[in-house]
Tab-separated table of N, CA and C in Angstrom:
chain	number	residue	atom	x	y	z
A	19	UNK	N	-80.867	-25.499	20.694
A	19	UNK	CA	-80.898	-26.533	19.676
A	19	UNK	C	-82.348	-26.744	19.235
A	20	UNK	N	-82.347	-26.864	17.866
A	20	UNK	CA	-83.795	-26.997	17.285
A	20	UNK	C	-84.338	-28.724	17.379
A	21	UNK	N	-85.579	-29.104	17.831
A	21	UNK	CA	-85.932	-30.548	18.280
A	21	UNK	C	-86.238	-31.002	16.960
A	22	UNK	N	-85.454	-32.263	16.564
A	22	UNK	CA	-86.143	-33.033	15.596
A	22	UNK	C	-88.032	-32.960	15.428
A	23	UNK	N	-88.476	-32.796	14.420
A	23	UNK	CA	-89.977	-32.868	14.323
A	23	UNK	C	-90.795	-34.240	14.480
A	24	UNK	N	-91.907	-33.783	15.155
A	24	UNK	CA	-92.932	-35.269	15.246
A	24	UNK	C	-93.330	-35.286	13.642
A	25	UNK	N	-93.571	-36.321	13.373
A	25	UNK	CA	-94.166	-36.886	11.761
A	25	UNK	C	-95.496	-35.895	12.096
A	26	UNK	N	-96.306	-35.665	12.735
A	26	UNK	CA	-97.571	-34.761	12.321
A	26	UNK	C	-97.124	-33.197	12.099
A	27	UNK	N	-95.379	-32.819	11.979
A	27	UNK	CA	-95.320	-31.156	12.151
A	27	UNK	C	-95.109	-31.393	10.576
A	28	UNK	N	-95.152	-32.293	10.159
A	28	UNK	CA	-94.980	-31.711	8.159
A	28	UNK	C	-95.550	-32.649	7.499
A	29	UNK	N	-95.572	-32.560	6.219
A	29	UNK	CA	-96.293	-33.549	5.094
A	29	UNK	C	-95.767	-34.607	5.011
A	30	UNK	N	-96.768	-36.217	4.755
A	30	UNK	CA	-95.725	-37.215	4.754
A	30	UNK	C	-94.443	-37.141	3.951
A	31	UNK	N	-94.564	-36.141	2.739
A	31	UNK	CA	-93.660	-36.720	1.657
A	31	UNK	C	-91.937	-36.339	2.147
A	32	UNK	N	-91.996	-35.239	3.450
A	32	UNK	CA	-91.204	-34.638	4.144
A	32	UNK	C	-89.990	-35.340	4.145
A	33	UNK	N	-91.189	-36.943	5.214
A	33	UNK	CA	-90.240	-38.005	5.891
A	33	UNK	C	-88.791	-38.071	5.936
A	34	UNK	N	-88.686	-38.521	4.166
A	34	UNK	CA	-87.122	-38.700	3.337
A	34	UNK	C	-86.460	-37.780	3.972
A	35	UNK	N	-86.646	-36.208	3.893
A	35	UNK	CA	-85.659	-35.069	4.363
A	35	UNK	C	-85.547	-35.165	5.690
A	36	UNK	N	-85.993	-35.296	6.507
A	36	UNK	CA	-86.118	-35.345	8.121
A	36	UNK	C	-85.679	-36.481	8.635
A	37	UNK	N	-85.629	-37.620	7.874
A	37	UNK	CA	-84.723	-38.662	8.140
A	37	UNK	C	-83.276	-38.800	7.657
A	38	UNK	N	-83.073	-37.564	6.505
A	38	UNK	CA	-81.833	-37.605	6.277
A	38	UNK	C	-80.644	-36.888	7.194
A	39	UNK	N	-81.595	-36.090	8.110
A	39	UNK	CA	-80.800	-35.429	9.351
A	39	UNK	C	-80.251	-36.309	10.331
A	40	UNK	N	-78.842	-36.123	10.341
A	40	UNK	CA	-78.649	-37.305	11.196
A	40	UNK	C	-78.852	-37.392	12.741
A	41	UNK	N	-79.940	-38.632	13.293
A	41	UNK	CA	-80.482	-38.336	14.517
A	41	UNK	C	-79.168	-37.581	15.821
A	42	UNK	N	-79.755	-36.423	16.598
A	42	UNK	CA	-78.974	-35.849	17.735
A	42	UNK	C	-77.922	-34.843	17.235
A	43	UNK	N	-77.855	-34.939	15.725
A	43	UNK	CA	-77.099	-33.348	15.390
A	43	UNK	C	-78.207	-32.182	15.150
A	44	UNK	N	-76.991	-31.434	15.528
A	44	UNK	CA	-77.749	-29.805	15.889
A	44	UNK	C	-77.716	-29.601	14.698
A	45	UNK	N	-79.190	-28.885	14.017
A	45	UNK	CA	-79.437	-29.200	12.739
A	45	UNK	C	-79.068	-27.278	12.023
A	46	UNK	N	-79.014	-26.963	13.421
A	46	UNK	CA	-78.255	-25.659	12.324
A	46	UNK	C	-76.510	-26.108	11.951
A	47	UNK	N	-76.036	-26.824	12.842
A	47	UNK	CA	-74.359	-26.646	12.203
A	47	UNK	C	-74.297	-27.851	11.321
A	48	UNK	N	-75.292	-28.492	11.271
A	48	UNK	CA	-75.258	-29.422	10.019
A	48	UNK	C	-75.620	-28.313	8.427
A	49	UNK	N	-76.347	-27.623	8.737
A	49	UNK	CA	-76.907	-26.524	7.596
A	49	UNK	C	-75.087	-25.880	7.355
A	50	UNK	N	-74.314	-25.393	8.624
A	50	UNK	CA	-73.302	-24.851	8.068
A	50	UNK	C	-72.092	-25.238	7.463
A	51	UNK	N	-71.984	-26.477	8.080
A	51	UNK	CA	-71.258	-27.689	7.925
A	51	UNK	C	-71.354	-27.766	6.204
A	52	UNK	N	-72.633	-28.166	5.836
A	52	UNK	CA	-73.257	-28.640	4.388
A	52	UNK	C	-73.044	-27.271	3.447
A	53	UNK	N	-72.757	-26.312	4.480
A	53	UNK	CA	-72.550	-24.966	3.362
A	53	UNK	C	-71.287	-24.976	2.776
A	54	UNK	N	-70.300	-25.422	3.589
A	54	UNK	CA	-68.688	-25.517	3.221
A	54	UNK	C	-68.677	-26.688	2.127
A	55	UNK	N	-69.227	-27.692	2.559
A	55	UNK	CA	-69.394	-28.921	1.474
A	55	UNK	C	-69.682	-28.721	0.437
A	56	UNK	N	-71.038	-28.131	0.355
A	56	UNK	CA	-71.838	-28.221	-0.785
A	56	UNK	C	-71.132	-26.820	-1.799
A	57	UNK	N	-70.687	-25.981	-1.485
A	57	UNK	CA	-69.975	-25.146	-1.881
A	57	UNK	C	-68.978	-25.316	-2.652
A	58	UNK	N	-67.754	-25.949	-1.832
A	58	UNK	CA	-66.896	-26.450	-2.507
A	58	UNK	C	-66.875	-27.828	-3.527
A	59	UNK	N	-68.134	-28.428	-3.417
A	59	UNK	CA	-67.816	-29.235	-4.143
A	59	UNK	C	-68.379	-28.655	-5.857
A	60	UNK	N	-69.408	-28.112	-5.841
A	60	UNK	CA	-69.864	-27.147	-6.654
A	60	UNK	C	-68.950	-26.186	-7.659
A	61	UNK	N	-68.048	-25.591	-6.640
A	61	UNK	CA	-67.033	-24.386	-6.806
A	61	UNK	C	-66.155	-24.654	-7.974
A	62	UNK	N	-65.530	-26.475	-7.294
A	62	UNK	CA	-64.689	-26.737	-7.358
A	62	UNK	C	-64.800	-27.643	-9.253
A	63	UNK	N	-66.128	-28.002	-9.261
A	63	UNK	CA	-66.328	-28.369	-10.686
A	63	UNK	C	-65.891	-27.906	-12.241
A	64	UNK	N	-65.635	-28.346	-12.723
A	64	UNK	CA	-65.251	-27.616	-14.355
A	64	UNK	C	-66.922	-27.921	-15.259
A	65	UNK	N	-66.775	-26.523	-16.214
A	65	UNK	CA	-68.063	-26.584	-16.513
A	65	UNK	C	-68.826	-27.647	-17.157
A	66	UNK	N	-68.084	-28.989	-17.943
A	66	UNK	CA	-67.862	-29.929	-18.409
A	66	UNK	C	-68.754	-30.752	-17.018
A	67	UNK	N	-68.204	-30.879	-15.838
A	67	UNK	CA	-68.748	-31.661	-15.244
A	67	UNK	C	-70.099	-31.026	-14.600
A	68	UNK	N	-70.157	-29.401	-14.584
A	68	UNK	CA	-71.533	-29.218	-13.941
A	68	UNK	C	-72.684	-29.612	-14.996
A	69	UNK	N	-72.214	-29.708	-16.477
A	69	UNK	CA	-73.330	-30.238	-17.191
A	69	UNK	C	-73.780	-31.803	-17.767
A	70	UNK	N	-73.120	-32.760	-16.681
A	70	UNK	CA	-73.586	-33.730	-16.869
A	70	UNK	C	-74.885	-34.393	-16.314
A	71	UNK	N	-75.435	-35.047	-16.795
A	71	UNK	CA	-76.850	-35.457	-16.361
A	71	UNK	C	-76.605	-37.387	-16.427
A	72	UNK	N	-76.993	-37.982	-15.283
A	72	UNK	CA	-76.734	-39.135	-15.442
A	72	UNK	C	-77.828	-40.033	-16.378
A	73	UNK	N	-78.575	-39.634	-16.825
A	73	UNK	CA	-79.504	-40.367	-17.961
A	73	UNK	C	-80.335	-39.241	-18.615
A	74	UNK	N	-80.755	-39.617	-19.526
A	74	UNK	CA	-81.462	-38.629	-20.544
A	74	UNK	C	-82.850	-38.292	-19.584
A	75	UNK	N	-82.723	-37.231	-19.723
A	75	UNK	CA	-84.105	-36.265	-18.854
A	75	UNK	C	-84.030	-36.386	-17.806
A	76	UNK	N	-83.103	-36.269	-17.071
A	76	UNK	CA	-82.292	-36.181	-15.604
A	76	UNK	C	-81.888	-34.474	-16.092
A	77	UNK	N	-81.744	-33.901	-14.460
A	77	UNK	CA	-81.213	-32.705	-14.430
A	77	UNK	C	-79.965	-32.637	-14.627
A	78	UNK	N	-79.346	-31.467	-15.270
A	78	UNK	CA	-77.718	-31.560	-14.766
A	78	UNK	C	-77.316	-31.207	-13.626
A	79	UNK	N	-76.316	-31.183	-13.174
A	79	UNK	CA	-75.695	-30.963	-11.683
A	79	UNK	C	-76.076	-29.380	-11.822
A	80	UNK	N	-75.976	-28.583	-12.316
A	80	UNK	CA	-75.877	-27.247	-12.462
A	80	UNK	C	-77.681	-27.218	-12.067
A	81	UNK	N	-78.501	-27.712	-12.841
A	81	UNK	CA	-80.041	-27.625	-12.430
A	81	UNK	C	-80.136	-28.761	-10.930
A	82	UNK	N	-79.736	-29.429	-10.734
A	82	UNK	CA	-79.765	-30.268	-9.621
A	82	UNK	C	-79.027	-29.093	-8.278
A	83	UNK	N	-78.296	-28.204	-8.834
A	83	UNK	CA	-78.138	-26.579	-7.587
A	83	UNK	C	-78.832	-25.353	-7.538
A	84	UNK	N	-79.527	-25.594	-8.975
A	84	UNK	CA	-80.498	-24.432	-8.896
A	84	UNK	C	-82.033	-25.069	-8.543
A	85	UNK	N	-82.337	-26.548	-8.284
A	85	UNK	CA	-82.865	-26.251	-7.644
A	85	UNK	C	-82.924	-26.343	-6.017
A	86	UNK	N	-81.842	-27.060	-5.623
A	86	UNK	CA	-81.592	-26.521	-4.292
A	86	UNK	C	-82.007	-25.712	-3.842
A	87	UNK	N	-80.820	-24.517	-4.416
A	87	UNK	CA	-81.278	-23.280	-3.924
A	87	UNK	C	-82.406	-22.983	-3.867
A	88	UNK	N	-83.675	-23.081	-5.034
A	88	UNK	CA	-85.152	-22.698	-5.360
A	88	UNK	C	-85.485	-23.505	-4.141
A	89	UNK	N	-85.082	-24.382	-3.644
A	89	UNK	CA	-86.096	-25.024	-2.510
A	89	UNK	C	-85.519	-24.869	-1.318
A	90	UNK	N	-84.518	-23.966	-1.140
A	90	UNK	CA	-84.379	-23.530	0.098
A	90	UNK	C	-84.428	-22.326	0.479
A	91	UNK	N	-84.803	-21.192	-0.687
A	91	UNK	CA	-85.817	-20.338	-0.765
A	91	UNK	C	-86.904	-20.222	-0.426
A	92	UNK	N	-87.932	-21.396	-0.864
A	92	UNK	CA	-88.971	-21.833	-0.279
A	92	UNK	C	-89.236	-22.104	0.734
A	93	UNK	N	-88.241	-23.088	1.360
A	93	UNK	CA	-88.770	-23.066	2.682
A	93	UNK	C	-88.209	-22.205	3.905
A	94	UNK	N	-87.616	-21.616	3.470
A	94	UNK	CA	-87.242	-20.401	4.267
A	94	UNK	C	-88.206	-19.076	4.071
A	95	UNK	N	-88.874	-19.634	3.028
A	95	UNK	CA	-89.713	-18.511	3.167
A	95	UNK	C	-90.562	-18.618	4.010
A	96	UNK	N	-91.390	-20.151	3.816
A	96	UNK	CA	-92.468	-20.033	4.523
A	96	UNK	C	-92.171	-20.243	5.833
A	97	UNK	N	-91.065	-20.623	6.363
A	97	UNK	CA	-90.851	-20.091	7.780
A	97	UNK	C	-90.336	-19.147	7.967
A	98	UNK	N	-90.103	-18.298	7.197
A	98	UNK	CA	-90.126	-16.417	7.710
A	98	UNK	C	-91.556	-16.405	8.089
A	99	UNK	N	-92.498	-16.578	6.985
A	99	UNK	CA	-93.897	-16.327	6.855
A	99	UNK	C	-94.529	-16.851	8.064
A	100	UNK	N	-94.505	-18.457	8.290
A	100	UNK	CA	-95.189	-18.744	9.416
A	100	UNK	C	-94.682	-18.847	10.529
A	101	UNK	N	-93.799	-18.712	11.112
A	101	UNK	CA	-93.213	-17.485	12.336
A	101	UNK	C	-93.779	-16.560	12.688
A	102	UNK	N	-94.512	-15.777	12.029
A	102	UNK	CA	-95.039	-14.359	12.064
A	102	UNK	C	-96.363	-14.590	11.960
A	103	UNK	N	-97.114	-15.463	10.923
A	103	UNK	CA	-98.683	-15.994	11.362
A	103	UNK	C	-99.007	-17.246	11.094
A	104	UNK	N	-100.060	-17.551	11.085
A	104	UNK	CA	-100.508	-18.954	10.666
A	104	UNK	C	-101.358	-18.241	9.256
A	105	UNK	N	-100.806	-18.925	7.922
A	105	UNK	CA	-101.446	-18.744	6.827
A	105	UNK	C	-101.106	-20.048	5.821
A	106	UNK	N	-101.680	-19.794	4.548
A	106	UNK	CA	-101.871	-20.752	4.093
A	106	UNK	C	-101.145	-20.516	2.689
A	107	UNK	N	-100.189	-21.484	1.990
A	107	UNK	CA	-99.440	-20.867	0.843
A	107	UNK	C	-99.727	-22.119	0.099
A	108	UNK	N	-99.256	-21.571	-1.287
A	108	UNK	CA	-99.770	-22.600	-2.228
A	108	UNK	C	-97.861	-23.364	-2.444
A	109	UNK	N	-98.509	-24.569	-3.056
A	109	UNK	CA	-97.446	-25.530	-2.997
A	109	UNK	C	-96.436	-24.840	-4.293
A	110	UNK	N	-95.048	-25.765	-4.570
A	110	UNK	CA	-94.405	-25.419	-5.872
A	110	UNK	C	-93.815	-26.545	-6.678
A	111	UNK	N	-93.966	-26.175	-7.882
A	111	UNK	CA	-93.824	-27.723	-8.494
A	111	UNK	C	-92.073	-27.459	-9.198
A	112	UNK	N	-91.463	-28.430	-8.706
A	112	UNK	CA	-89.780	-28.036	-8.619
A	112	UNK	C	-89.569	-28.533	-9.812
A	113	UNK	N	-90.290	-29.296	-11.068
A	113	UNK	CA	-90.099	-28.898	-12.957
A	113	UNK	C	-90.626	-28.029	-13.259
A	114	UNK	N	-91.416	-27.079	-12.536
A	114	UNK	CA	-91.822	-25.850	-13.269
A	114	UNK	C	-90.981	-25.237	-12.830
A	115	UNK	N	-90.332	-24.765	-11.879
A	115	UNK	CA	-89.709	-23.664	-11.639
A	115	UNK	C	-88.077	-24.498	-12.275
A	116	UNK	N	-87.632	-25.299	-12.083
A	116	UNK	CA	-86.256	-26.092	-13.028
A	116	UNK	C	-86.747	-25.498	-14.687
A	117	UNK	N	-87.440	-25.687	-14.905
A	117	UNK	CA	-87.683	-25.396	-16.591
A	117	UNK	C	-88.291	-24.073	-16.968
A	118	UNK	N	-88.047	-23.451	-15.842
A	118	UNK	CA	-88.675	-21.944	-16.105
A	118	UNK	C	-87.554	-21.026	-15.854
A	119	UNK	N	-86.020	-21.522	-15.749
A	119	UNK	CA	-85.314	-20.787	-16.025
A	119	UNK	C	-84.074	-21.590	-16.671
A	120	UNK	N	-83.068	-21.044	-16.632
A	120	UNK	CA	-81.875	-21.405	-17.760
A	120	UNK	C	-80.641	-21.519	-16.550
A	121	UNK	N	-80.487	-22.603	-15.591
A	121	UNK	CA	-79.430	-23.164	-15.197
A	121	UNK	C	-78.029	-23.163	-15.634
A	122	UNK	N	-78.249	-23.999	-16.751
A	122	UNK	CA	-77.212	-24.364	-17.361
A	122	UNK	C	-76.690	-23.290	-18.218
A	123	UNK	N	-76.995	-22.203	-18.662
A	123	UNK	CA	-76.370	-21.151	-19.219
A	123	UNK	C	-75.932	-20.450	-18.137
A	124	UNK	N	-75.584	-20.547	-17.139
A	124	UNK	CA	-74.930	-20.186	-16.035
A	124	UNK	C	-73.580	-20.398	-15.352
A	125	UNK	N	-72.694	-19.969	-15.000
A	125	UNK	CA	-71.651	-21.066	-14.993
A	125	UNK	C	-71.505	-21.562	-13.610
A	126	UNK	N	-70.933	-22.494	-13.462
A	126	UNK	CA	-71.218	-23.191	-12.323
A	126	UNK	C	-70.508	-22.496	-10.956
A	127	UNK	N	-69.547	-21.557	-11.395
A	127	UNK	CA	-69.629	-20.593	-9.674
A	127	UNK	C	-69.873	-20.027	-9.520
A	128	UNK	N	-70.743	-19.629	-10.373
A	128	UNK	CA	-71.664	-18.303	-10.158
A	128	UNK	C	-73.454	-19.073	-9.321
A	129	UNK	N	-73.232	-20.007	-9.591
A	129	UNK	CA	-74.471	-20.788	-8.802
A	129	UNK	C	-73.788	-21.207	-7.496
A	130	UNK	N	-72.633	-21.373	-7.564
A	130	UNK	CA	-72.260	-22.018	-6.180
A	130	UNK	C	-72.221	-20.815	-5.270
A	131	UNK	N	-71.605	-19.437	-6.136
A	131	UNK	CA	-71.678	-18.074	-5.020
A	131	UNK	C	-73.027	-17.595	-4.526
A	132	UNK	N	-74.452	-18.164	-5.338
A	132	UNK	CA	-75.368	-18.047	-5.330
A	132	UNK	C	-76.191	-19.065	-3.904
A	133	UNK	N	-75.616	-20.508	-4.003
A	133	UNK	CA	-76.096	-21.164	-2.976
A	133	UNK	C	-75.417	-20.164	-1.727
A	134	UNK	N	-73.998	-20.070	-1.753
A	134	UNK	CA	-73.437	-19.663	-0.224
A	134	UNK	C	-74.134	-18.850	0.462
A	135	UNK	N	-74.908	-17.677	-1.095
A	135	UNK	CA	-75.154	-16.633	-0.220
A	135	UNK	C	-76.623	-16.733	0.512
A	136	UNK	N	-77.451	-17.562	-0.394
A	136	UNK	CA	-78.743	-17.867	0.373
A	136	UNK	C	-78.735	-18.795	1.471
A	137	UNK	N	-77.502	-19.581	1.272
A	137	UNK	CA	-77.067	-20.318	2.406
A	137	UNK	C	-76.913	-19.567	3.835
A	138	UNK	N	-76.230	-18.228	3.632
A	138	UNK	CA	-75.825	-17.263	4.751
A	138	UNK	C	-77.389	-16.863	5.023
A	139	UNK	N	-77.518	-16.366	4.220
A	139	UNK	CA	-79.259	-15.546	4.127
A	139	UNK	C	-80.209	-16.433	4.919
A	140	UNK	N	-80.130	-17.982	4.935
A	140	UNK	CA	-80.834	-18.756	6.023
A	140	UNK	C	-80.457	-18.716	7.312
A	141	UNK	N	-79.140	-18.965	7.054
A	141	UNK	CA	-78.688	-19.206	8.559
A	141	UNK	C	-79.362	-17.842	9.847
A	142	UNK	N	-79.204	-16.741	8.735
A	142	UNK	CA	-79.525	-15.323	9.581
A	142	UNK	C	-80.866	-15.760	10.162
A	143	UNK	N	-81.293	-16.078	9.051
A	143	UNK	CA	-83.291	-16.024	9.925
A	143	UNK	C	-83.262	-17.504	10.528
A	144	UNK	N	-82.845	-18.792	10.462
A	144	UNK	CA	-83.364	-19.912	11.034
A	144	UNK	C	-82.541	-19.496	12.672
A	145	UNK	N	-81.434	-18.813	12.566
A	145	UNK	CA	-80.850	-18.876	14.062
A	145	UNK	C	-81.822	-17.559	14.915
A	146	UNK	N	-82.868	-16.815	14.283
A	146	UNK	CA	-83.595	-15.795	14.630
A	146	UNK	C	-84.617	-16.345	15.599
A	147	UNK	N	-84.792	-17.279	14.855
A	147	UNK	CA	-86.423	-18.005	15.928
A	147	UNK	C	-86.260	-18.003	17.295
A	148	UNK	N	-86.769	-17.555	17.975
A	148	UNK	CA	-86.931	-18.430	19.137
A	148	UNK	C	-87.704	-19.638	19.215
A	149	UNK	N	-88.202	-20.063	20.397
A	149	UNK	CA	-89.001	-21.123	20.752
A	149	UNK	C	-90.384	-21.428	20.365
A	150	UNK	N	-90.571	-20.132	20.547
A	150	UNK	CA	-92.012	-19.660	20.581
A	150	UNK	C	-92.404	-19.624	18.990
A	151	UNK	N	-91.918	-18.546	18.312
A	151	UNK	CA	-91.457	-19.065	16.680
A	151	UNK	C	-91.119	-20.552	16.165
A	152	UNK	N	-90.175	-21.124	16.524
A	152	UNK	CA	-90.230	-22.197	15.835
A	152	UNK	C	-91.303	-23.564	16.379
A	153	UNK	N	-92.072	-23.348	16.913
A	153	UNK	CA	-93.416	-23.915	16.781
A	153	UNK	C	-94.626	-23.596	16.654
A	154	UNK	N	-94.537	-22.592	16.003
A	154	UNK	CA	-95.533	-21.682	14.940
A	154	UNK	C	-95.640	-22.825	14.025
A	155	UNK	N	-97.063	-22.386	12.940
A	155	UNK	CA	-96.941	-23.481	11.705
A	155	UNK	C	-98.108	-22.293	10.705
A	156	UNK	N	-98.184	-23.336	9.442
A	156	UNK	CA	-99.339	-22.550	8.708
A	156	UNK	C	-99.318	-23.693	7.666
A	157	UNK	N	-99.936	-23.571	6.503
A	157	UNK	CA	-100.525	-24.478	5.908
A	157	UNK	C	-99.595	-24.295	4.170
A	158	UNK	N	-98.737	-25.223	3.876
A	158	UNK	CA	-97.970	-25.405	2.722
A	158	UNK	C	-98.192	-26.459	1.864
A	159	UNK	N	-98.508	-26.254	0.458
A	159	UNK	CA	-99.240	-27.425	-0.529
A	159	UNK	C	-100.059	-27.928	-0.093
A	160	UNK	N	-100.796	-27.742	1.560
A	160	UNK	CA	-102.414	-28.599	1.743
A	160	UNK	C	-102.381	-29.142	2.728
A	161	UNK	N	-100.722	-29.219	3.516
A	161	UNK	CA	-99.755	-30.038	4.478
A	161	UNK	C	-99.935	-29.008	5.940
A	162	UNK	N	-100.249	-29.262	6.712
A	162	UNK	CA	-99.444	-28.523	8.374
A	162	UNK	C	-97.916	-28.418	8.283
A	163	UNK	N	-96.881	-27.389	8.647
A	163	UNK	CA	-95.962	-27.771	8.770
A	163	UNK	C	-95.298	-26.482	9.636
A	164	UNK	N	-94.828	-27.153	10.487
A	164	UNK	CA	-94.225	-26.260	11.497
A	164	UNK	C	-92.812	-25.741	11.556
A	165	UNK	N	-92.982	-24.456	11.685
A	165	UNK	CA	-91.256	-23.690	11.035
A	165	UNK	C	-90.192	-24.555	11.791
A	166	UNK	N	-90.347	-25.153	13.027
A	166	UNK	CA	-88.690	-26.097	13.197
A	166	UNK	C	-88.664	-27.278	12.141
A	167	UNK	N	-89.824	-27.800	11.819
A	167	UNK	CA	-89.514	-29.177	10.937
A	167	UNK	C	-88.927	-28.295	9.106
A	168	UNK	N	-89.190	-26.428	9.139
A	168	UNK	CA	-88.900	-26.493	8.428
A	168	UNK	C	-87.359	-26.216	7.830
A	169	UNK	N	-86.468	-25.988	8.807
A	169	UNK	CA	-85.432	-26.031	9.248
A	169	UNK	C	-84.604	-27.256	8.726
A	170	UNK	N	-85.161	-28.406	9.586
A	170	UNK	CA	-84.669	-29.861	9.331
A	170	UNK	C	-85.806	-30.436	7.737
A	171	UNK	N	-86.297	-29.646	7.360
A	171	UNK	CA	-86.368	-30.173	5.717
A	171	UNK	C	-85.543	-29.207	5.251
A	172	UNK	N	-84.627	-28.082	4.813
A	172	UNK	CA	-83.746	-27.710	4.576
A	172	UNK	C	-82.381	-28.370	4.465
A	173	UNK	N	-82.255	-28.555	5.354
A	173	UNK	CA	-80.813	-29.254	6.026
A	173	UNK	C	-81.162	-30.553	5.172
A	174	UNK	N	-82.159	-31.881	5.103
A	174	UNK	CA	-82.100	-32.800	4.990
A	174	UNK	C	-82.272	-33.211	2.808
A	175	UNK	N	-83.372	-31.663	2.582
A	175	UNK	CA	-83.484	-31.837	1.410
A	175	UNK	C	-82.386	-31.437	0.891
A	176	UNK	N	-81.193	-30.964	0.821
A	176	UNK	CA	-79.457	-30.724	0.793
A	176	UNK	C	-79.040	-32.122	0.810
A	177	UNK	N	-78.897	-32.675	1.626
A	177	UNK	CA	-78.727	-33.916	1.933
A	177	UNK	C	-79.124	-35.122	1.097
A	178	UNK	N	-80.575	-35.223	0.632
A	178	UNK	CA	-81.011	-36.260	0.264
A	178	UNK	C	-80.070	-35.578	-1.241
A	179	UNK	N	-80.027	-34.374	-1.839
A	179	UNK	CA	-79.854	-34.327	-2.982
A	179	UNK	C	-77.928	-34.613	-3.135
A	180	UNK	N	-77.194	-34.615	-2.004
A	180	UNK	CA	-76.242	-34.517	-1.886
A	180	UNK	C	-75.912	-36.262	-2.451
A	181	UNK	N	-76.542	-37.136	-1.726
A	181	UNK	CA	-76.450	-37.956	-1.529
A	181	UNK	C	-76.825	-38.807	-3.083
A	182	UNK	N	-78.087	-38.400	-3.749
A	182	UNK	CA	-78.098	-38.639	-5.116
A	182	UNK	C	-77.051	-38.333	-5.858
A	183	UNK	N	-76.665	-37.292	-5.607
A	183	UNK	CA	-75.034	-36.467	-6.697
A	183	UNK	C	-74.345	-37.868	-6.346
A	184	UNK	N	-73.659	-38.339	-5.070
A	184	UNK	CA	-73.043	-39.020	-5.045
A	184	UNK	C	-72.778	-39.867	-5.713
A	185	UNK	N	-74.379	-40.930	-5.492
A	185	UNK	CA	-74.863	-42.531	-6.106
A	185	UNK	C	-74.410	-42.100	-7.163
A	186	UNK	N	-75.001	-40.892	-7.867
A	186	UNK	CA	-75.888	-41.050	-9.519
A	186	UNK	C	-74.600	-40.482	-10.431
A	187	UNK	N	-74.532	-39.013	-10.180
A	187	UNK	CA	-73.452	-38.824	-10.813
A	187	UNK	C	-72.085	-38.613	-10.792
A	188	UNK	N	-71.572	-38.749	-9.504
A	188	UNK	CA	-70.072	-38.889	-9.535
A	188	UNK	C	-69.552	-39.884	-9.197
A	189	UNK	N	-69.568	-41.072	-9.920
A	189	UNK	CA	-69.782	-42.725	-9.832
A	189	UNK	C	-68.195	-42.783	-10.251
């Protein structure tokens, strides 16, 4: 089981995601758990509803999964990366990469077959670590952050966004 992170293994702005893990679950079967969820609820949308946006210049649900995915790319990367050394990567700004591609001309299960599969594609490498690996770290946007906390910002940034869908747009 991967240990919840001390507040010094990642950036403050982390917090939100690492608190959205719920304390004493095993934060990989919450990742798989959230794969069946987040999947089907996605899947299960008509294209009508993946393009709603709850206020003007809000994402649509369809960009609110692409960028998921884009940010769990990310941090799966850099804990491939810092697993293997301590280095230093530059940060990513999640409206540049949202507005640097075309979401919404996409249809919405073709993004959801898209989360599952990077979804699978994590699970392979976060269940890879050992011990020794997942308290490795290296340096992301300027932040320390150590590959188990980056695990539980995965799992939690799913979560926090899950949890907005909820409030915001399926009211």
């Amino acid at each position: 089981m991967i240990n919840r992170p001390n507040s010094d293994e990642y950036a403050p702005y982390a917090v939100v995601y690492v608190n959205a893990v719920p304390n004493g679950a095993d934060v990989l079967q919450v990742l798989v758990n959230n794969q069946a969820a987040t999947y089907n609820l996605f899947h299960n949308m008509t294209e009508e509803q993946a393009m709603h946006a709850y206020a003007d210049g809000k994402w649509t649900l369809k960009e609110v999964l692409g960028h998921i995915i884009d940010t769990e790319r990310v941090f799966s990367f850099r804990a491939f990366v810092f697993s293997r050394e301590d280095i230093s990567l530059p940060g990513f700004d999640q409206e540049t990469y949202v507005n640097s591609t075309d979401f919404n001309s996409r249809s919405i299960k073709s993004l959801a077959d898209e989360f599952k599969a990077v979804r699978e594609a994590t699970l392979y490498l976060y269940r890879s670590f050992n011990e020794e690996q997942l308290g490795r770290s290296g340096v992301a946007s300027g932040a320390l952050v150590k590959v188990g906390a980056l695990v539980y910002l995965t799992a939690g940034h799913e979560i926090y966004h899950l949890n907005i869908i909820k409030e915001k747009y399926l009211k």
